[in-house]
Short mmCIF file of C-alpha atoms in Angstrom, two decimals:
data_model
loop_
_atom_site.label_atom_id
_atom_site.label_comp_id
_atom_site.label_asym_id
_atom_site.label_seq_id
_atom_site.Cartn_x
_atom_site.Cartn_y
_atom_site.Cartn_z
CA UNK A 26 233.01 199.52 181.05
CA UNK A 27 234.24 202.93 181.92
CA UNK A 28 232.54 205.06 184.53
CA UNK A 29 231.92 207.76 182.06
CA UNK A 30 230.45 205.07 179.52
CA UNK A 31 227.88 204.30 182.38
CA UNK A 32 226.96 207.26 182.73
CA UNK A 33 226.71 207.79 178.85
CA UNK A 34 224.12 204.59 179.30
CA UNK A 35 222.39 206.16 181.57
CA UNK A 36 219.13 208.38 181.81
CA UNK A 37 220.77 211.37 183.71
CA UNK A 38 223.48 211.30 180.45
CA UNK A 39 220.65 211.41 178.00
CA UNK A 40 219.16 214.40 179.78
CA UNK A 41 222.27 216.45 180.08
CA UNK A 42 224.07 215.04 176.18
CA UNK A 43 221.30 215.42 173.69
CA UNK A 44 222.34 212.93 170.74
CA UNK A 45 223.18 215.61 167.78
CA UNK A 46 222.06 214.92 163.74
CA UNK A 47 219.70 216.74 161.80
CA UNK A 48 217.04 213.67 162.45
CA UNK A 49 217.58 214.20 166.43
CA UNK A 50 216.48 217.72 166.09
CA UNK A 51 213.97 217.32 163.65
CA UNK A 52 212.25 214.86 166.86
CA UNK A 53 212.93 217.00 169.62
CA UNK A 54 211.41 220.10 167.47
CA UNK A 55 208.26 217.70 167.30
CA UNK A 56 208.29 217.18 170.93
CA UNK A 57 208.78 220.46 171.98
CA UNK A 58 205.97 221.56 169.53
CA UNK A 59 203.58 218.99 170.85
CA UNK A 60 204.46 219.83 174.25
CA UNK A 61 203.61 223.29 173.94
CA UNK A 62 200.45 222.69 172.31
CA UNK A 63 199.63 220.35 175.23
CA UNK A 64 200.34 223.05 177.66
CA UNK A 65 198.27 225.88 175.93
CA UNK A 66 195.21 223.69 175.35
CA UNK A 67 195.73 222.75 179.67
CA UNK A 68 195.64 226.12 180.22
CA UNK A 69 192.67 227.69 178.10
CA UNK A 70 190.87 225.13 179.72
CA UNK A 71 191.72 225.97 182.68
CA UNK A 72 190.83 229.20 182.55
CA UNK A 73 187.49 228.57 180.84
CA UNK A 74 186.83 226.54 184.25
CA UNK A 75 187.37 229.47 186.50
CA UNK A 76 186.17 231.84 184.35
CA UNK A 77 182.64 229.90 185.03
CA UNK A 78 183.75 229.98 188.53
CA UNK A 79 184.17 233.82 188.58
CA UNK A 80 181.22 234.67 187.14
CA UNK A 81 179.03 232.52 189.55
CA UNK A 82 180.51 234.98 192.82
CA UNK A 83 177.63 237.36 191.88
CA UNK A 84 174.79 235.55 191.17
CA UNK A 85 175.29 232.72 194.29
CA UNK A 86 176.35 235.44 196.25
CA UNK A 87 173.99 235.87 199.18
CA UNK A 88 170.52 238.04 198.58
CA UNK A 89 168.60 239.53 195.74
CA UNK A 90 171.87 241.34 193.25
CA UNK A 91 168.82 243.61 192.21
CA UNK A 92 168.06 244.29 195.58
CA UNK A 93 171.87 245.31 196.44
CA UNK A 94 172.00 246.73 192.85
CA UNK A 95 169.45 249.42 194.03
CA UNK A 96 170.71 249.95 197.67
CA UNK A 97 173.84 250.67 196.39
CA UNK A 98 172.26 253.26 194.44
CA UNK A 99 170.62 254.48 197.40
CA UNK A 100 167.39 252.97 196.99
CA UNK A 101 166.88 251.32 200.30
CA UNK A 102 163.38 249.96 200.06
CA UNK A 103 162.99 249.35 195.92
CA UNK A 104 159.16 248.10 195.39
CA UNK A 105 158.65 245.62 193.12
CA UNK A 106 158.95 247.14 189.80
CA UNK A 107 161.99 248.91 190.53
CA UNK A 108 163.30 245.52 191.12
CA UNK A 109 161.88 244.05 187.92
CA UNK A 110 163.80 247.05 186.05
CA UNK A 111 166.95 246.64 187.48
CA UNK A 112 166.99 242.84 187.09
CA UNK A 113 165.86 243.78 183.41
CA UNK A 114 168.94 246.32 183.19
CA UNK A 115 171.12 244.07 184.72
CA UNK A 116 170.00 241.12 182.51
CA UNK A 117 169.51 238.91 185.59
CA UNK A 118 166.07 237.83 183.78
CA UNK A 119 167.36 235.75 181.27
CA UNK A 120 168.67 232.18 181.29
CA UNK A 121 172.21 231.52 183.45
CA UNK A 122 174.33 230.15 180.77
CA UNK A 123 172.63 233.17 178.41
CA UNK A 124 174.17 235.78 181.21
CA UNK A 125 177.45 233.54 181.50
CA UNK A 126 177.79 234.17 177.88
CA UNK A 127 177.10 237.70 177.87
CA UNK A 128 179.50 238.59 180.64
CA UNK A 129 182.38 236.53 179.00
CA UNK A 130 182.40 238.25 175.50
CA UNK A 131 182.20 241.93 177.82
CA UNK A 132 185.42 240.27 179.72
CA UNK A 133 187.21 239.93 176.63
CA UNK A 134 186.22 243.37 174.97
CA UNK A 135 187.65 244.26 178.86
CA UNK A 136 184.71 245.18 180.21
CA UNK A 137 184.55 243.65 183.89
CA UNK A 138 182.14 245.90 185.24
CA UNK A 139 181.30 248.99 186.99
CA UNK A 140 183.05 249.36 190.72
CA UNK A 141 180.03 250.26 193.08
CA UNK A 142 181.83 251.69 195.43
CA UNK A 143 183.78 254.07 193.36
CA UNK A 144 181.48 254.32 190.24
CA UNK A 145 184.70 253.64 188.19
CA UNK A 146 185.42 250.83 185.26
CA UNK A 147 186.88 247.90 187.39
CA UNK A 148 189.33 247.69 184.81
CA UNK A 149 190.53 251.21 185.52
CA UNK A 150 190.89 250.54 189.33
CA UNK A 151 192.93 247.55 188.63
CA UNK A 152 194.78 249.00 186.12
CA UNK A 153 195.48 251.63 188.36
CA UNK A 154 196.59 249.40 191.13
CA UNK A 155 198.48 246.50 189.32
CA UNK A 156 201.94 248.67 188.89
CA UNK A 157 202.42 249.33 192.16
CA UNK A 158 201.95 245.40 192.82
CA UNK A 159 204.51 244.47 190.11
CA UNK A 160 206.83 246.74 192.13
CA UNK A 161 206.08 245.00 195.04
CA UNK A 162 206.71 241.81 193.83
CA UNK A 163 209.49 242.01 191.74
CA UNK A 164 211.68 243.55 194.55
CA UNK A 165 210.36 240.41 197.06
CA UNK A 166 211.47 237.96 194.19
CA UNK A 167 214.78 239.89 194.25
CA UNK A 168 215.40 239.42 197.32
CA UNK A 169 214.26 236.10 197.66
CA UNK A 170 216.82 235.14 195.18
CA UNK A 171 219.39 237.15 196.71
CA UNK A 172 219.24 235.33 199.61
CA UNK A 173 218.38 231.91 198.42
CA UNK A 174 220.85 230.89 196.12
CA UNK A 175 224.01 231.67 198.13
CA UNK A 176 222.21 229.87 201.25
CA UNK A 177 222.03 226.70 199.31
CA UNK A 178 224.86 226.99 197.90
CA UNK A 179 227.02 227.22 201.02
CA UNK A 180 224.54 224.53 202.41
CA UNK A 181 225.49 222.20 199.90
CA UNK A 182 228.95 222.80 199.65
CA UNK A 183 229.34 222.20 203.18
CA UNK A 184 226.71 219.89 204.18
CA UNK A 185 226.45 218.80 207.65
CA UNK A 186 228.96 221.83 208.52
CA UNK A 187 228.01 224.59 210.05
CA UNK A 188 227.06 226.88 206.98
CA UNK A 189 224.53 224.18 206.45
CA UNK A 190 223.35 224.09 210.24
CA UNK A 191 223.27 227.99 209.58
CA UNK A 192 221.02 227.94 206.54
CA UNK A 193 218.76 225.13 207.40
CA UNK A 194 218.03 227.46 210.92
CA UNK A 195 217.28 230.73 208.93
CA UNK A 196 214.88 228.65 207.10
CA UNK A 197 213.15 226.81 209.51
CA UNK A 198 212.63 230.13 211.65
CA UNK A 199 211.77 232.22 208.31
CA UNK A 200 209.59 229.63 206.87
CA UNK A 201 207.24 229.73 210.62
CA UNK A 202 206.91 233.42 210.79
CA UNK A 203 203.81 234.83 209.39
CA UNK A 204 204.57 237.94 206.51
CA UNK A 205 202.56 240.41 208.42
CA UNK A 206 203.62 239.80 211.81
CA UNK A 207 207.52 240.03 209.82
CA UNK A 208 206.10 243.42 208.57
CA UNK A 209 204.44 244.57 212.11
CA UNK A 210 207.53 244.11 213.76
CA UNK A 211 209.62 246.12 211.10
CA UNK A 212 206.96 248.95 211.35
CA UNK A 213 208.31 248.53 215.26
CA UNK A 214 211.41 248.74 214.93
CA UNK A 215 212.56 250.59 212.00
CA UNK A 216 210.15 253.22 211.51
CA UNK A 217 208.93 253.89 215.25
CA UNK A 218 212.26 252.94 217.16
CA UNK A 219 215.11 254.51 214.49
CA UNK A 220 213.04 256.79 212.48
CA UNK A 221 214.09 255.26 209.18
CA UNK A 222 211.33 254.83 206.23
CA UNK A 223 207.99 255.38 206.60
CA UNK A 224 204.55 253.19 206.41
CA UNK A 225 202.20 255.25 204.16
CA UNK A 226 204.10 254.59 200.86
CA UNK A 227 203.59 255.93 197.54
CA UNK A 228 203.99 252.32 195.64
CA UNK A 229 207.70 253.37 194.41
CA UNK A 230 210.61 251.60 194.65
CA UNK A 231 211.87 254.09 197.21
CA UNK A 232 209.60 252.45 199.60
CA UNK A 233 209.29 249.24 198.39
CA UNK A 234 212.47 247.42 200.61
CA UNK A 235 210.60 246.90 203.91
CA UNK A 236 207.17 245.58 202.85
CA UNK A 237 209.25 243.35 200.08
CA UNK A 238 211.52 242.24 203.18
CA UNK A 239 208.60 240.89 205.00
CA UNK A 240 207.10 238.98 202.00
CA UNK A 241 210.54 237.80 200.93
CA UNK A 242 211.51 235.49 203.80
CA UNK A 243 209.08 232.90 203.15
CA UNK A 244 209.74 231.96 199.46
CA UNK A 245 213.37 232.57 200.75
CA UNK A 246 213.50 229.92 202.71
CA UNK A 247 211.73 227.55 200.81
CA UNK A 248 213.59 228.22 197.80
CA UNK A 249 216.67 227.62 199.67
CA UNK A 250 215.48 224.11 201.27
CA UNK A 251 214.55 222.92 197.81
CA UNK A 252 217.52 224.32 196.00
CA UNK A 253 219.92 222.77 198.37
CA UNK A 254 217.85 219.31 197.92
CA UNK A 255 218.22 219.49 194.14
CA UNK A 256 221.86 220.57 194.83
CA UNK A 257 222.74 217.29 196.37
CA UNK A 258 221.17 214.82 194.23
CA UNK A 259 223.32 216.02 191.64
CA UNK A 260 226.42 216.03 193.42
CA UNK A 261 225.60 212.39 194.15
CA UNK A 262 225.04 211.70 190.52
CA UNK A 263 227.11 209.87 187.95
CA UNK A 264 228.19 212.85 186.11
CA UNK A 265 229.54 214.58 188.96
CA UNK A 266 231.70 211.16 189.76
CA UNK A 267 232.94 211.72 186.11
CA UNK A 268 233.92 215.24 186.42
CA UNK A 269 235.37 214.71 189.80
CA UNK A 270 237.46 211.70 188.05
CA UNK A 271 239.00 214.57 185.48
CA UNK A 272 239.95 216.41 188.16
CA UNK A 273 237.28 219.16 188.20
CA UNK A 274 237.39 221.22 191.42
CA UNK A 275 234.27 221.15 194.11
CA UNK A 276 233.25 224.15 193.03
CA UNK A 277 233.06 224.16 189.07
CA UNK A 278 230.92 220.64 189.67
CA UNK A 279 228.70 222.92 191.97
CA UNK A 280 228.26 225.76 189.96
CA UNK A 281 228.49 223.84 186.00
CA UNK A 282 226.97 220.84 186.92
CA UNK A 283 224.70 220.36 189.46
CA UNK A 284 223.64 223.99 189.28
CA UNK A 285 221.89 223.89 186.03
CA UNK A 286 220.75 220.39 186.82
CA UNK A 287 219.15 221.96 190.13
CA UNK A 288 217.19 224.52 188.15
CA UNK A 289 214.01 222.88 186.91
CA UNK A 290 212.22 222.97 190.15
CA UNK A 291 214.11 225.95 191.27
CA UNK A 292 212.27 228.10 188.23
CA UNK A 293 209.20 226.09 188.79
CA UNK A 294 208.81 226.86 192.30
CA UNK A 295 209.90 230.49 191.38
CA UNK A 296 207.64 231.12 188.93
CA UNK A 297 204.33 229.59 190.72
CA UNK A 298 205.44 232.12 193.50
CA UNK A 299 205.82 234.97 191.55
CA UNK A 300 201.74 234.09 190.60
CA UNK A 301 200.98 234.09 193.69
CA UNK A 302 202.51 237.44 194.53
CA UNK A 303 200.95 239.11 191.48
CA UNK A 304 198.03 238.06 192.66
CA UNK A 305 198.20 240.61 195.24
CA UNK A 306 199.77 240.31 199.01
CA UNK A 307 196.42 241.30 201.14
CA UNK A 308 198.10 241.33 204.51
CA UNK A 309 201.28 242.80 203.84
CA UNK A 310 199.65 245.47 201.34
CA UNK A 311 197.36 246.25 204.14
CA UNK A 312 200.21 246.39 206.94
CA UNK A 313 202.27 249.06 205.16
CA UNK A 314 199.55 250.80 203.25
CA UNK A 315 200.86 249.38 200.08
CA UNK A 316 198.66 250.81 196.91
CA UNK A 317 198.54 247.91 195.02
CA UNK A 318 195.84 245.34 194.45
CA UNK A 319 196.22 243.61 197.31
CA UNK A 320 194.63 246.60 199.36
CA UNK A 321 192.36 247.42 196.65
CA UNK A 322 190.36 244.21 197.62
CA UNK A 323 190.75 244.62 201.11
CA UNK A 324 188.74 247.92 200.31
CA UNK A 325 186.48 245.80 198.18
CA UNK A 326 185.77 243.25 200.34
CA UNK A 327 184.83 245.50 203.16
CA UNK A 328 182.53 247.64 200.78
CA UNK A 329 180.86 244.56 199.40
CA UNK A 330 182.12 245.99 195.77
CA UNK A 331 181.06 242.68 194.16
CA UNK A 332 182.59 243.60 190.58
CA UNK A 333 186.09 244.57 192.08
CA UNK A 334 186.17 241.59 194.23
CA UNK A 335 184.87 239.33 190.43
CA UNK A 336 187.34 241.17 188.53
CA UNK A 337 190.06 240.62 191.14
CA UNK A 338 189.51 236.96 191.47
CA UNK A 339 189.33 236.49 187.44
CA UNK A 340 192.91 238.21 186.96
CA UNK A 341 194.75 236.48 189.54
CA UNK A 342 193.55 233.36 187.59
CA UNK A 343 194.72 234.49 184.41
CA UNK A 344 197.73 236.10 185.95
CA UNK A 345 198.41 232.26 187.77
CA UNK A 346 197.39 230.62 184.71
CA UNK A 347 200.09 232.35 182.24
CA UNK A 348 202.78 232.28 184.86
CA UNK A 349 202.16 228.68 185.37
CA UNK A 350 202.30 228.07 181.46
CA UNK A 351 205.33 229.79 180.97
CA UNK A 352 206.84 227.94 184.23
CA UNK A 353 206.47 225.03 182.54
CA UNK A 354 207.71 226.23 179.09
CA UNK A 355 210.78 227.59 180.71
CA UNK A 356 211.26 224.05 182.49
CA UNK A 357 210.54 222.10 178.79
CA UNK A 358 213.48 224.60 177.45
CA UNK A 359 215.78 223.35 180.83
CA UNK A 360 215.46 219.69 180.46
CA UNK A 361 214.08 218.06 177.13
CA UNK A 362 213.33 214.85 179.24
CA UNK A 363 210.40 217.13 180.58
CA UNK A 364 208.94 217.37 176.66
CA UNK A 365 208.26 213.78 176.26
CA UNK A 366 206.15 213.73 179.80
CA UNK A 367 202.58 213.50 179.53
CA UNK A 368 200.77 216.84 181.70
#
């Protein structure tokens, strides 16, 4: 038997050769439907879970919410029946899963509140902070990428050479270097030292290199390490043997074979990154004076603006929750042995 004919047998052959008919696809249309179905059903549960969790910041959060309700308002010492009223207005005097309830079906009409530190629709002050987030983190996944696909490329071309010593350095050092000591010492040096950007920004992309610079080394580096893993498996595999037996050059089996073989966890570990990132970058928002989210709850926190701090925390889950589905639909579209896995 033929080295090719092996690898035909084989489990990697099956993944990268689906067999063809009209039968074949009618199966793997069935898979992929199931799949999918699997995966949305996963993930409205799971955000049904932390919606509950959301929703029980306010009332286990510590002391009377009619209490803080009313100092908020400037009512410092509310008697008794001022109390009663605003637990009444608030609807804190009916049963817990009656509230739950209540607050759900205003969270899909989009009402998440009223900010108490700004008297404004929490939905507004999001809204109004979320672009300059995407910004942020669309420019750090850039250059994440930028960086971490040559690196592991050249690391895995050339492994135990000194492009690999090279990369595997830069992301050992990246990987143990906090973002917002990365962005405290480019506030340092660039700004104070050679006069070049500035550190109040406007959330543009004018402004957006530095503060995406400091975010960016971490997934950089870690994208890099597990590329380059993923890189050499398939260079060790049987159907990079086979091409290298028909005379295909280093290279092409680098960059057609083992590259798209590489991928799956590549995009996976991408995209659960990315969620993260929209999720807002506290630290590094709050270094450079970033407007996005990130700083909003900084703000929010430090205000004790309960519904910005709820509505926060309930759109980073949904925001995690849809990247992660679509991580894994991405993945299923990569690699069909991925559709007959059970979750």
């Amino acid at each position: 038997m033929s080295t090719a004919e092996e690898v035909a047998r084989s489990g990697d052959a099956e993944s990268r050769f689906e067999v063809t008919g009209p039968g074949w696809r009618g199966a793997a249309g069935v898979r992929l439907g199931i799949a999918v179905l699997r995966r949305l059903a996963q993930a409205l549960l799971t955000a049904l879970a932390a919606s509950v969790i959301v929703w029980a910041l306010l009332p286990l959060a510590p002391g009377d919410p009619a209490r803080r309700y009313l100092q908020q308002r400037h009512v410092l010492a509310p008697t008794e029946e001022q109390l009663a009223a605003a637990r009444a207005e608030l609807g804190l005097d009916r049963p817990l899963p009656v509230q739950y309830l209540d607050w759900l079906f205003g969270v899909l009409r989009g009402d998440l509140g009223t900010s108490t530190r700004t008297g404004l629709p929490v939905v507004s002050v999001l809204a109004e902070r979320f672009p300059a987030t995407i910004t942020l983190t669309l420019a750090t996944a850039l250059l994440a990428i930028a960086v971490a696909v040559p690196a592991a490329l050249a690391s895995a071309a050339f492994p135990g050479r000194w492009p690999d010593s090279a990369t595997r350095l830069f992301a050992t050092t990246a990987a143990a270097l906090p973002s917002f000591l990365v962005g405290l010492v480019l506030i340092e040096i660039v700004v104070i030292r050679w006069g070049v950007g500035a550190v109040v920004t406007d959330g543009g992309w004018r402004g957006v290199w530095m503060p995406a610079l400091a975010m960016a080394l971490f997934p950089a580096a870690r994208w890099s390490r597990l590329l380059r893993a993923g890189l050499l498996d398939a260079l060790h595999s049987g159907y990079a043997t086979v091409a290298t037996a028909r005379g295909s050059s280093r290279l092409r089996i680098l960059l057609v074979h083992a590259l798209p073989n590489a991928a799956v966890p590549f995009v996976t570990a991408v995209g659960l990154t990315l969620g993260l990132l929209l999720g807002g970058a506290a630290t590094v928002e709050a270094v450079f004076s970033w407007p996005g989210i990130g700083l909003e709850v900084v703000h929010a926190v430090t205000a004790r603006d309960l519904p910005v701090i709820q509505g926060f925390a309930l759109v980073s889950t949904l925001i995690w929750v849809g990247v992660s589905l679509t991580t894994d639909l991405v993945a299923m579209l990569l690699d069909p042995r991925l559709r007959r896995k059970p979750a």
